[in-house]
PDB file of C-alpha atoms in Angstrom:
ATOM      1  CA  UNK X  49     -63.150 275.029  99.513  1.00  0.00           C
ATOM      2  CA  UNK X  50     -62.635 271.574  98.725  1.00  0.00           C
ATOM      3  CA  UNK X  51     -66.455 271.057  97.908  1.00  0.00           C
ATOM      4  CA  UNK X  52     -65.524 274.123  95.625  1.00  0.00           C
ATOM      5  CA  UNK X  53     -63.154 272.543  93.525  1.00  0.00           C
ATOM      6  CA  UNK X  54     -64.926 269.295  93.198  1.00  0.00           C
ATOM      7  CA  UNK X  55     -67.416 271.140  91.736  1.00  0.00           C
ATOM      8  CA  UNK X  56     -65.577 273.016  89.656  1.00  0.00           C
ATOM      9  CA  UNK X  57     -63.940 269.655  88.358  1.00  0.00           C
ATOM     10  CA  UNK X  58     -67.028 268.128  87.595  1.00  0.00           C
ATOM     11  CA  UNK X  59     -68.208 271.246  85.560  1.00  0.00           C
ATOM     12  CA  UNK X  60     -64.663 270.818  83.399  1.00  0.00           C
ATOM     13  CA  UNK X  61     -65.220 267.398  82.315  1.00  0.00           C
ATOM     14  CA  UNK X  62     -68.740 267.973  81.509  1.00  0.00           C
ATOM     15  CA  UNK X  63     -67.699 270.801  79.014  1.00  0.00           C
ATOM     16  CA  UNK X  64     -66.152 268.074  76.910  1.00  0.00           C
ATOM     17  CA  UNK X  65     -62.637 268.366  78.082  1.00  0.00           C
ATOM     18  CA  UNK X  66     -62.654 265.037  78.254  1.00  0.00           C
ATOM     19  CA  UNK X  67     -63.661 262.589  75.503  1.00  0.00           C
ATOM     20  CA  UNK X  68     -64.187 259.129  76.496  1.00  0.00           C
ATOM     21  CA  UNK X  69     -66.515 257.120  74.223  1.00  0.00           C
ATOM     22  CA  UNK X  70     -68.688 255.208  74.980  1.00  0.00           C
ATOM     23  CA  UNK X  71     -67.609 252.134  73.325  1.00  0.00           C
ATOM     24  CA  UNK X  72     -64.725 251.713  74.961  1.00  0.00           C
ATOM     25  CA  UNK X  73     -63.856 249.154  77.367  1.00  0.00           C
ATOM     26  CA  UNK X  74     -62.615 249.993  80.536  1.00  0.00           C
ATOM     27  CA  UNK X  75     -61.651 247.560  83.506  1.00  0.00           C
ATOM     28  CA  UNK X  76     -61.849 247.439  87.105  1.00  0.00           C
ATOM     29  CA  UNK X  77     -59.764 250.278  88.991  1.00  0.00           C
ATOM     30  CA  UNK X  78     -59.329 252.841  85.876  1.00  0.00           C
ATOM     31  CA  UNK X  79     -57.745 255.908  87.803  1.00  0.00           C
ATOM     32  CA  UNK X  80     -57.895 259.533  85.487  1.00  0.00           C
ATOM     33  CA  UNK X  81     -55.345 261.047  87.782  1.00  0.00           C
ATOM     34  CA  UNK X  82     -56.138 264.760  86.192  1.00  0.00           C
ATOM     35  CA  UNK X  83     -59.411 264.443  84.315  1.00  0.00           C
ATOM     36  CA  UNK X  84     -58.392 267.372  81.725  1.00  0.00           C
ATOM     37  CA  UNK X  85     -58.009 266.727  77.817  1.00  0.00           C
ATOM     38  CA  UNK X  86     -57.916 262.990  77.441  1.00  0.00           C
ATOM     39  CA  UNK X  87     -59.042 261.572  74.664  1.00  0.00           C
ATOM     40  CA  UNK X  88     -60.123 257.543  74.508  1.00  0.00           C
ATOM     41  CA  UNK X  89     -61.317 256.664  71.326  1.00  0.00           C
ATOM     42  CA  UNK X  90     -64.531 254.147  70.247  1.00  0.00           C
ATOM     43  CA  UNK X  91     -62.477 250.804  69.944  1.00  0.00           C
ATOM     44  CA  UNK X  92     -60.261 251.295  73.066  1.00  0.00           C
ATOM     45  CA  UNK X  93     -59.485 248.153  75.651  1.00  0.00           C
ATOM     46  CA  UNK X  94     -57.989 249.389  79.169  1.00  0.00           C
ATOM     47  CA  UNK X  95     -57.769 246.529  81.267  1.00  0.00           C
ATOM     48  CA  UNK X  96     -57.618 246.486  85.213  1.00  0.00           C
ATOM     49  CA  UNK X  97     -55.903 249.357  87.312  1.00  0.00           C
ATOM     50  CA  UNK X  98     -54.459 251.519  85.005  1.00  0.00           C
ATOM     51  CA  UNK X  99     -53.585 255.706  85.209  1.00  0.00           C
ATOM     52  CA  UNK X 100     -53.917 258.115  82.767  1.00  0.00           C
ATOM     53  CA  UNK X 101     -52.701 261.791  83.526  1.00  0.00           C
ATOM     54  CA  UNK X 102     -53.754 264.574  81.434  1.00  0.00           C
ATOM     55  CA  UNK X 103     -53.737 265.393  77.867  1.00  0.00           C
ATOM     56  CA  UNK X 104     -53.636 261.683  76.623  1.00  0.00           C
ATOM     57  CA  UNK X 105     -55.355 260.821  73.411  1.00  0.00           C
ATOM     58  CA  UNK X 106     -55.388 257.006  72.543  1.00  0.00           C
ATOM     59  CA  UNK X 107     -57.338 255.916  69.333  1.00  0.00           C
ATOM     60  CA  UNK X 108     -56.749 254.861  65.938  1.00  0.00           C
ATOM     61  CA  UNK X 109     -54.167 255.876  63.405  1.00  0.00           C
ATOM     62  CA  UNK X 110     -56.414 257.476  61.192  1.00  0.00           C
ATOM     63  CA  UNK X 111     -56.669 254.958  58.082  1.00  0.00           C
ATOM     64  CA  UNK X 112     -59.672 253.696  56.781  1.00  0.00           C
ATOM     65  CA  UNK X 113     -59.561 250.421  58.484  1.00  0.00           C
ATOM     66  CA  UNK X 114     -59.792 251.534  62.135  1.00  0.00           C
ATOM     67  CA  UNK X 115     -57.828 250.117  64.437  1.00  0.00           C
ATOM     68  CA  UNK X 116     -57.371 250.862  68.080  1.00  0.00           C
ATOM     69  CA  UNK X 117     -55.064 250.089  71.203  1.00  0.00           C
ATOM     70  CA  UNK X 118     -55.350 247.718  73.942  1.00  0.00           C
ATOM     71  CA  UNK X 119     -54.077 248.898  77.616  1.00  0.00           C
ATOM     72  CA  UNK X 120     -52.990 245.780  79.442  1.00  0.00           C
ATOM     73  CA  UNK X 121     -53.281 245.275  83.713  1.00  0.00           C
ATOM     74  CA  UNK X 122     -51.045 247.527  85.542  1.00  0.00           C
ATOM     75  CA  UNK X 123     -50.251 250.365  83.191  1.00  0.00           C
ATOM     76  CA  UNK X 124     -49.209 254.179  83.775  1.00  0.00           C
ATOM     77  CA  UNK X 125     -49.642 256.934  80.848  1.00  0.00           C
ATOM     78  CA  UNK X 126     -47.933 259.754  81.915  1.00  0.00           C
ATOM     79  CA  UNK X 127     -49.148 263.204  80.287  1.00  0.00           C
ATOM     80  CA  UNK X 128     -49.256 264.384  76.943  1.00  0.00           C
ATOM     81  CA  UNK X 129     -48.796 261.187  75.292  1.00  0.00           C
ATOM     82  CA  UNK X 130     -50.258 259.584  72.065  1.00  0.00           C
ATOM     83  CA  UNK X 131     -50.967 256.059  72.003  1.00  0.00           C
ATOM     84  CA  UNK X 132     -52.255 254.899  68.159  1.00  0.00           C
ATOM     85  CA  UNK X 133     -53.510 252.024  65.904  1.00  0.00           C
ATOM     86  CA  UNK X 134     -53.911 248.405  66.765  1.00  0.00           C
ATOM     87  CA  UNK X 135     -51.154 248.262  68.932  1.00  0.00           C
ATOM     88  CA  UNK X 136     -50.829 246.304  72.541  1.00  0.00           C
ATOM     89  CA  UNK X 137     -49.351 248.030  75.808  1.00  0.00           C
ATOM     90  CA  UNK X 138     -48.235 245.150  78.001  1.00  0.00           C
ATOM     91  CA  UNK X 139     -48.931 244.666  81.756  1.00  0.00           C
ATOM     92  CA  UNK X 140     -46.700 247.061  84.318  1.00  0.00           C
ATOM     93  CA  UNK X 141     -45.803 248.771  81.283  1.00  0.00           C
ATOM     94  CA  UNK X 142     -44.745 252.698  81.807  1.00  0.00           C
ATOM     95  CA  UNK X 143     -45.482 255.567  78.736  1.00  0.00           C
ATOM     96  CA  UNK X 144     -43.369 258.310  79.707  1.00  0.00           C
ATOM     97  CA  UNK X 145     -44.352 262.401  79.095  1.00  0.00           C
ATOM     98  CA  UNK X 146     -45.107 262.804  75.249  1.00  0.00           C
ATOM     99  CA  UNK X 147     -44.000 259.679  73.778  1.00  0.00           C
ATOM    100  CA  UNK X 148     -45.781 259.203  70.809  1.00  0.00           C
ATOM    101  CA  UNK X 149     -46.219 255.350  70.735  1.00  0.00           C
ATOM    102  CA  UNK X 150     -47.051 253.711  67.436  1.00  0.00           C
ATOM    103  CA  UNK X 151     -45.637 250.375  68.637  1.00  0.00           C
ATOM    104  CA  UNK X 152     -46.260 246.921  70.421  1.00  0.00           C
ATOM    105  CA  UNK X 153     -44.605 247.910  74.267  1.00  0.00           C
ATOM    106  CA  UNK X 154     -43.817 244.689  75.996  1.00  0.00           C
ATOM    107  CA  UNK X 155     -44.821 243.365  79.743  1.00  0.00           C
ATOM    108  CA  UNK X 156     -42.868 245.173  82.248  1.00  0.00           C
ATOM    109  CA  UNK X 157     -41.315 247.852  79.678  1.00  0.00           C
ATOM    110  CA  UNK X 158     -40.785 251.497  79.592  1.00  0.00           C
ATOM    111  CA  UNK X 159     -41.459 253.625  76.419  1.00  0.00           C
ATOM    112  CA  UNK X 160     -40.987 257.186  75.779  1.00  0.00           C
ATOM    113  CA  UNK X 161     -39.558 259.694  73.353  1.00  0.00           C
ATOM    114  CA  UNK X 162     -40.408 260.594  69.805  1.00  0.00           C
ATOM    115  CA  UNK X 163     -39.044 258.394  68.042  1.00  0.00           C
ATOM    116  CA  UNK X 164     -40.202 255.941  70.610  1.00  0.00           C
ATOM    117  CA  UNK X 165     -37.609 254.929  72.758  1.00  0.00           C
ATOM    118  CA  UNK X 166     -38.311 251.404  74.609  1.00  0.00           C
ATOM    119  CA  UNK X 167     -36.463 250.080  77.125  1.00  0.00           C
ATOM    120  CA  UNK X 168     -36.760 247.046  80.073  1.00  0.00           C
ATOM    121  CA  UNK X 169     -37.951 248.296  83.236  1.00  0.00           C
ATOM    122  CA  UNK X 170     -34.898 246.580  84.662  1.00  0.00           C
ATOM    123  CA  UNK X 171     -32.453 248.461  82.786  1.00  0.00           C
ATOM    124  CA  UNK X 172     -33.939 251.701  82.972  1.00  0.00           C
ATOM    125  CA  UNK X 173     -33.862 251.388  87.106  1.00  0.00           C
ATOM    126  CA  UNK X 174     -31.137 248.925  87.827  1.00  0.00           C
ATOM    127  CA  UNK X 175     -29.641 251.074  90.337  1.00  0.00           C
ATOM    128  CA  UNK X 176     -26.502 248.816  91.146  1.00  0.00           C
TER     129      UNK X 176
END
């Protein structure tokens, strides 16, 4: 069964549900934690050990002047969301479900919502 679905898996991201280009630059440890609908666009940087969970698109804003995002060490994209233009996503940062991020996100910073919504890790789980 499992060989099944590994199989099955490969078939669905050779069908083009994933689009990844090929000049993009991705770093050591790049983790697509469910290869469906992801989208990484020709001037993309993703730097060392980061996750991206499904339905992600990240690439330019659409001008004429294309301009694209860089992914920093240490980041997590959670599903569905939209990363655009020549923005930077710091290191340990966190894109939560949907956000549509248009914005520089700091080191160690949480972002999510749209609008975008960006908070300190620290004060988003300071549980005391």
């Amino acid at each position: 069964m499992r060989l099944l679905a590994s199989r099955q898996r490969v078939k669905m991201i050779s069908q083009g549900n994933c689009d990844i280009s090929i000049y993009s630059e991705i770093g050591k440890n790049f983790k697509l934690a469910h290869p469906l609908s992801v989208v990484i666009g020709a001037g993309v940087i993703i730097k060392d050990n980061v996750t991206i969970f499904q339905n992600v698109t990240l690439g330019s804003h659409g001008r004429k002047e294309k301009q694209y995002p860089i992914i920093e060490d240490n980041v997590i994209i959670y599903t569905g969301a939209v990363v655009i233009g020549g923005i930077s996503i710091g290191k340990n940062a966190v894109i939560g479900a949907n956000a549509v991020v248009n914005k520089d996100i700091p080191d160690n910073h949480v972002a999510y919502g749209n609008p975008l919504i960006i908070k300190s890790k620290k004060t988003v789980w300071d549980l005391s």
